[in-house]
């Protein structure tokens, strides 16, 4: 990510960078996620994408202690969306913010512990989201006031991560770009559904 950003800035000095490239260079993000955010403006889903890419930019907020794995899985399942693992982050975000409005800091920390979530990573997620929202506003990206459609959110994600697209080629195996082999994590909402095509994030 850092090397690619250096290449982008070098190209800009040579006046070989496109208008989109200049915008990407302004975002403090992995270039793939930056491209997703730029696409979100076209698909009117900036609000949702800001939440998702800021979550993907940190260590996963879920905690899964070996001695409490089943309890953790059950706690995390309340945020599952049957159609998309990306929406898991949206569901958690909205849950956390509803609780944050009515709970003290200590009670919020305890709530995170009860739901097997890292309080510090949730705070980090918020901080990154706040920074990205500020930069996005300065760049003229409009937050959508109405919820975006499932299709629009995923079209934006696909725009920035086409190399993460993969097709089901075996019972549990997906084949992606450059013949890479991908496998759905057992906790994924899509594990048992086995969709023909997926777009993955890491």
mmCIF file of C-alpha atoms in Angstrom:
data_model
loop_
_atom_site.group_PDB
_atom_site.id
_atom_site.type_symbol
_atom_site.label_atom_id
_atom_site.label_comp_id
_atom_site.label_asym_id
_atom_site.label_seq_id
_atom_site.Cartn_x
_atom_site.Cartn_y
_atom_site.Cartn_z
ATOM 1 C CA UNK A 1 0.000 0.000 0.000
ATOM 2 C CA UNK A 2 2.734 2.493 0.983
ATOM 3 C CA UNK A 3 4.881 1.712 -2.067
ATOM 4 C CA UNK A 4 1.883 2.166 -4.348
ATOM 5 C CA UNK A 5 1.131 5.552 -2.799
ATOM 6 C CA UNK A 6 4.745 6.610 -3.438
ATOM 7 C CA UNK A 7 4.362 5.582 -7.077
ATOM 8 C CA UNK A 8 1.145 7.600 -7.283
ATOM 9 C CA UNK A 9 2.877 10.733 -5.942
ATOM 10 C CA UNK A 10 5.811 10.184 -8.324
ATOM 11 C CA UNK A 11 3.446 9.935 -11.282
ATOM 12 C CA UNK A 12 1.661 13.083 -10.162
ATOM 13 C CA UNK A 13 4.911 15.027 -10.326
ATOM 14 C CA UNK A 14 5.281 13.855 -13.921
ATOM 15 C CA UNK A 15 1.711 15.005 -14.738
ATOM 16 C CA UNK A 16 0.812 11.451 -15.664
ATOM 17 C CA UNK A 17 -1.771 10.958 -12.914
ATOM 18 C CA UNK A 18 -5.486 10.941 -13.755
ATOM 19 C CA UNK A 19 -8.045 13.048 -11.907
ATOM 20 C CA UNK A 20 -9.159 9.973 -9.954
ATOM 21 C CA UNK A 21 -5.526 9.173 -9.169
ATOM 22 C CA UNK A 22 -5.016 12.607 -7.634
ATOM 23 C CA UNK A 23 -8.060 12.091 -5.423
ATOM 24 C CA UNK A 24 -6.835 8.654 -4.377
ATOM 25 C CA UNK A 25 -3.500 10.152 -3.356
ATOM 26 C CA UNK A 26 -5.274 12.490 -0.926
ATOM 27 C CA UNK A 27 -6.936 9.671 1.001
ATOM 28 C CA UNK A 28 -4.966 8.116 3.914
ATOM 29 C CA UNK A 29 -6.040 4.632 2.846
ATOM 30 C CA UNK A 30 -4.959 1.468 1.115
ATOM 31 C CA UNK A 31 -5.408 2.470 -2.575
ATOM 32 C CA UNK A 32 -7.993 -0.289 -3.088
ATOM 33 C CA UNK A 33 -10.167 1.052 -0.275
ATOM 34 C CA UNK A 34 -9.634 4.595 -1.508
ATOM 35 C CA UNK A 35 -10.954 3.533 -4.927
ATOM 36 C CA UNK A 36 -13.973 1.911 -3.248
ATOM 37 C CA UNK A 37 -14.722 5.212 -1.516
ATOM 38 C CA UNK A 38 -14.453 7.162 -4.760
ATOM 39 C CA UNK A 39 -16.864 4.716 -6.414
ATOM 40 C CA UNK A 40 -19.236 5.061 -3.462
ATOM 41 C CA UNK A 41 -19.858 8.657 -4.507
ATOM 42 C CA UNK A 42 -21.126 7.475 -7.896
ATOM 43 C CA UNK A 43 -23.287 4.779 -6.310
ATOM 44 C CA UNK A 44 -24.671 7.072 -3.573
ATOM 45 C CA UNK A 45 -23.439 4.894 -0.709
ATOM 46 C CA UNK A 46 -20.657 6.994 0.852
ATOM 47 C CA UNK A 47 -22.223 6.684 4.318
ATOM 48 C CA UNK A 48 -22.111 2.876 4.289
ATOM 49 C CA UNK A 49 -18.732 2.596 2.581
ATOM 50 C CA UNK A 50 -17.040 4.932 5.077
ATOM 51 C CA UNK A 51 -18.111 2.571 7.854
ATOM 52 C CA UNK A 52 -16.986 -0.551 5.993
ATOM 53 C CA UNK A 53 -13.581 0.625 4.779
ATOM 54 C CA UNK A 54 -12.684 2.166 8.145
ATOM 55 C CA UNK A 55 -13.488 -1.223 9.712
ATOM 56 C CA UNK A 56 -11.335 -3.039 7.148
ATOM 57 C CA UNK A 57 -8.474 -0.645 7.921
ATOM 58 C CA UNK A 58 -8.103 -1.858 11.515
ATOM 59 C CA UNK A 59 -7.664 -5.191 13.237
ATOM 60 C CA UNK A 60 -11.003 -7.001 13.483
ATOM 61 C CA UNK A 61 -12.894 -5.753 16.574
ATOM 62 C CA UNK A 62 -14.150 -9.267 17.346
ATOM 63 C CA UNK A 63 -12.545 -11.229 20.150
ATOM 64 C CA UNK A 64 -12.782 -15.033 20.247
ATOM 65 C CA UNK A 65 -11.045 -16.545 23.291
ATOM 66 C CA UNK A 66 -10.359 -20.262 22.877
ATOM 67 C CA UNK A 67 -12.143 -21.099 26.139
ATOM 68 C CA UNK A 68 -15.238 -19.063 25.167
ATOM 69 C CA UNK A 69 -15.370 -19.606 21.402
ATOM 70 C CA UNK A 70 -19.018 -20.736 21.330
ATOM 71 C CA UNK A 71 -20.177 -17.824 23.485
ATOM 72 C CA UNK A 72 -18.243 -15.405 21.288
ATOM 73 C CA UNK A 73 -19.742 -16.858 18.104
ATOM 74 C CA UNK A 74 -23.222 -16.558 19.581
ATOM 75 C CA UNK A 75 -22.617 -12.930 20.604
ATOM 76 C CA UNK A 76 -21.255 -12.040 17.174
ATOM 77 C CA UNK A 77 -24.120 -13.786 15.374
ATOM 78 C CA UNK A 78 -26.527 -10.993 16.367
ATOM 79 C CA UNK A 79 -24.840 -8.777 13.771
ATOM 80 C CA UNK A 80 -24.963 -11.298 10.922
ATOM 81 C CA UNK A 81 -26.568 -10.323 7.627
ATOM 82 C CA UNK A 82 -27.694 -13.321 5.604
ATOM 83 C CA UNK A 83 -26.638 -11.732 2.314
ATOM 84 C CA UNK A 84 -23.281 -10.129 3.051
ATOM 85 C CA UNK A 85 -20.429 -10.248 5.538
ATOM 86 C CA UNK A 86 -19.698 -6.598 4.744
ATOM 87 C CA UNK A 87 -23.058 -5.742 6.297
ATOM 88 C CA UNK A 88 -21.922 -7.390 9.539
ATOM 89 C CA UNK A 89 -19.817 -4.270 10.113
ATOM 90 C CA UNK A 90 -22.738 -1.962 9.392
ATOM 91 C CA UNK A 91 -24.946 -3.838 11.864
ATOM 92 C CA UNK A 92 -22.276 -3.712 14.574
ATOM 93 C CA UNK A 93 -21.620 -0.012 13.929
ATOM 94 C CA UNK A 94 -25.286 0.936 14.347
ATOM 95 C CA UNK A 95 -25.630 -1.236 17.470
ATOM 96 C CA UNK A 96 -22.554 0.318 19.066
ATOM 97 C CA UNK A 97 -23.639 3.879 18.324
ATOM 98 C CA UNK A 98 -27.118 3.318 19.745
ATOM 99 C CA UNK A 99 -25.547 2.051 22.958
ATOM 100 C CA UNK A 100 -22.944 4.803 23.047
ATOM 101 C CA UNK A 101 -25.660 7.458 23.156
ATOM 102 C CA UNK A 102 -27.182 6.105 26.362
ATOM 103 C CA UNK A 103 -24.347 4.369 28.251
ATOM 104 C CA UNK A 104 -21.446 5.715 30.263
ATOM 105 C CA UNK A 105 -17.916 4.891 29.131
ATOM 106 C CA UNK A 106 -17.565 2.185 31.802
ATOM 107 C CA UNK A 107 -20.873 0.563 30.876
ATOM 108 C CA UNK A 108 -19.964 0.721 27.195
ATOM 109 C CA UNK A 109 -16.675 -1.009 27.950
ATOM 110 C CA UNK A 110 -18.543 -3.738 29.858
ATOM 111 C CA UNK A 111 -20.992 -4.102 26.980
ATOM 112 C CA UNK A 112 -18.074 -4.722 24.637
ATOM 113 C CA UNK A 113 -16.709 -7.382 26.980
ATOM 114 C CA UNK A 114 -20.107 -9.087 27.172
ATOM 115 C CA UNK A 115 -20.328 -9.149 23.389
ATOM 116 C CA UNK A 116 -16.708 -10.224 22.878
ATOM 117 C CA UNK A 117 -15.675 -6.989 21.217
ATOM 118 C CA UNK A 118 -12.483 -5.017 21.733
ATOM 119 C CA UNK A 119 -13.384 -1.639 23.204
ATOM 120 C CA UNK A 120 -10.066 -0.150 22.061
ATOM 121 C CA UNK A 121 -10.554 -1.331 18.473
ATOM 122 C CA UNK A 122 -14.069 0.064 18.441
ATOM 123 C CA UNK A 123 -12.598 3.416 19.498
ATOM 124 C CA UNK A 124 -9.927 3.115 16.798
ATOM 125 C CA UNK A 125 -12.622 2.335 14.226
ATOM 126 C CA UNK A 126 -14.481 5.486 15.220
ATOM 127 C CA UNK A 127 -11.327 7.606 15.023
ATOM 128 C CA UNK A 128 -10.454 6.388 11.525
ATOM 129 C CA UNK A 129 -14.045 6.851 10.403
ATOM 130 C CA UNK A 130 -14.023 10.421 11.730
ATOM 131 C CA UNK A 131 -10.795 11.219 9.855
ATOM 132 C CA UNK A 132 -12.034 9.680 6.606
ATOM 133 C CA UNK A 133 -15.362 11.450 6.866
ATOM 134 C CA UNK A 134 -13.566 14.777 7.313
ATOM 135 C CA UNK A 135 -11.307 14.214 4.291
ATOM 136 C CA UNK A 136 -14.235 12.961 2.212
ATOM 137 C CA UNK A 137 -16.259 16.083 3.011
ATOM 138 C CA UNK A 138 -13.312 18.296 2.045
ATOM 139 C CA UNK A 139 -13.123 16.439 -1.270
ATOM 140 C CA UNK A 140 -16.802 17.047 -1.943
ATOM 141 C CA UNK A 141 -18.036 13.482 -1.429
ATOM 142 C CA UNK A 142 -21.664 13.606 -0.350
ATOM 143 C CA UNK A 143 -22.943 11.449 2.500
ATOM 144 C CA UNK A 144 -26.243 9.808 1.629
ATOM 145 C CA UNK A 145 -29.086 10.473 4.071
ATOM 146 C CA UNK A 146 -31.141 7.505 2.872
ATOM 147 C CA UNK A 147 -29.840 3.915 3.254
ATOM 148 C CA UNK A 148 -28.058 2.729 0.112
ATOM 149 C CA UNK A 149 -29.146 -0.427 -1.659
ATOM 150 C CA UNK A 150 -27.311 -3.718 -1.249
ATOM 151 C CA UNK A 151 -26.446 -3.653 -4.965
ATOM 152 C CA UNK A 152 -24.938 -0.158 -4.842
ATOM 153 C CA UNK A 153 -22.766 -0.927 -1.812
ATOM 154 C CA UNK A 154 -21.355 -4.045 -3.442
ATOM 155 C CA UNK A 155 -20.864 -2.395 -6.834
ATOM 156 C CA UNK A 156 -18.715 0.224 -5.105
ATOM 157 C CA UNK A 157 -16.712 -2.512 -3.370
ATOM 158 C CA UNK A 158 -16.221 -4.373 -6.656
ATOM 159 C CA UNK A 159 -14.969 -1.206 -8.350
ATOM 160 C CA UNK A 160 -12.060 -0.957 -5.933
ATOM 161 C CA UNK A 161 -11.337 -4.650 -5.516
ATOM 162 C CA UNK A 162 -11.834 -6.437 -8.870
ATOM 163 C CA UNK A 163 -8.893 -8.732 -8.125
ATOM 164 C CA UNK A 164 -10.777 -9.965 -5.042
ATOM 165 C CA UNK A 165 -13.561 -11.448 -7.169
ATOM 166 C CA UNK A 166 -13.704 -15.253 -7.125
ATOM 167 C CA UNK A 167 -15.843 -18.046 -8.571
ATOM 168 C CA UNK A 168 -16.882 -21.303 -6.883
ATOM 169 C CA UNK A 169 -14.885 -24.107 -8.522
ATOM 170 C CA UNK A 170 -15.149 -26.853 -5.900
ATOM 171 C CA UNK A 171 -17.314 -27.707 -2.894
ATOM 172 C CA UNK A 172 -15.588 -25.198 -0.606
ATOM 173 C CA UNK A 173 -13.004 -23.650 -2.930
ATOM 174 C CA UNK A 174 -13.133 -20.407 -4.891
ATOM 175 C CA UNK A 175 -10.740 -19.443 -7.661
ATOM 176 C CA UNK A 176 -9.780 -15.807 -8.007
ATOM 177 C CA UNK A 177 -7.422 -13.658 -10.076
ATOM 178 C CA UNK A 178 -4.032 -15.202 -10.923
ATOM 179 C CA UNK A 179 -5.525 -18.585 -10.036
ATOM 180 C CA UNK A 180 -5.479 -17.823 -6.303
ATOM 181 C CA UNK A 181 -7.511 -20.214 -4.135
ATOM 182 C CA UNK A 182 -9.937 -18.731 -1.610
ATOM 183 C CA UNK A 183 -12.022 -20.354 1.125
ATOM 184 C CA UNK A 184 -14.934 -18.917 3.057
ATOM 185 C CA UNK A 185 -14.376 -18.674 6.797
ATOM 186 C CA UNK A 186 -16.782 -21.064 8.618
ATOM 187 C CA UNK A 187 -18.267 -18.141 10.576
ATOM 188 C CA UNK A 188 -19.194 -16.349 7.342
ATOM 189 C CA UNK A 189 -22.919 -15.945 6.683
ATOM 190 C CA UNK A 190 -22.196 -17.284 3.179
ATOM 191 C CA UNK A 191 -20.371 -20.469 4.231
ATOM 192 C CA UNK A 192 -23.352 -22.801 3.917
ATOM 193 C CA UNK A 193 -25.003 -20.885 1.068
ATOM 194 C CA UNK A 194 -21.975 -21.309 -1.209
ATOM 195 C CA UNK A 195 -22.740 -18.483 -3.663
ATOM 196 C CA UNK A 196 -21.402 -18.900 -7.194
ATOM 197 C CA UNK A 197 -19.433 -15.627 -7.015
ATOM 198 C CA UNK A 198 -17.922 -13.727 -4.083
ATOM 199 C CA UNK A 199 -15.901 -10.561 -3.553
ATOM 200 C CA UNK A 200 -13.482 -10.977 -0.666
ATOM 201 C CA UNK A 201 -11.691 -8.545 1.612
ATOM 202 C CA UNK A 202 -8.752 -9.147 3.904
#
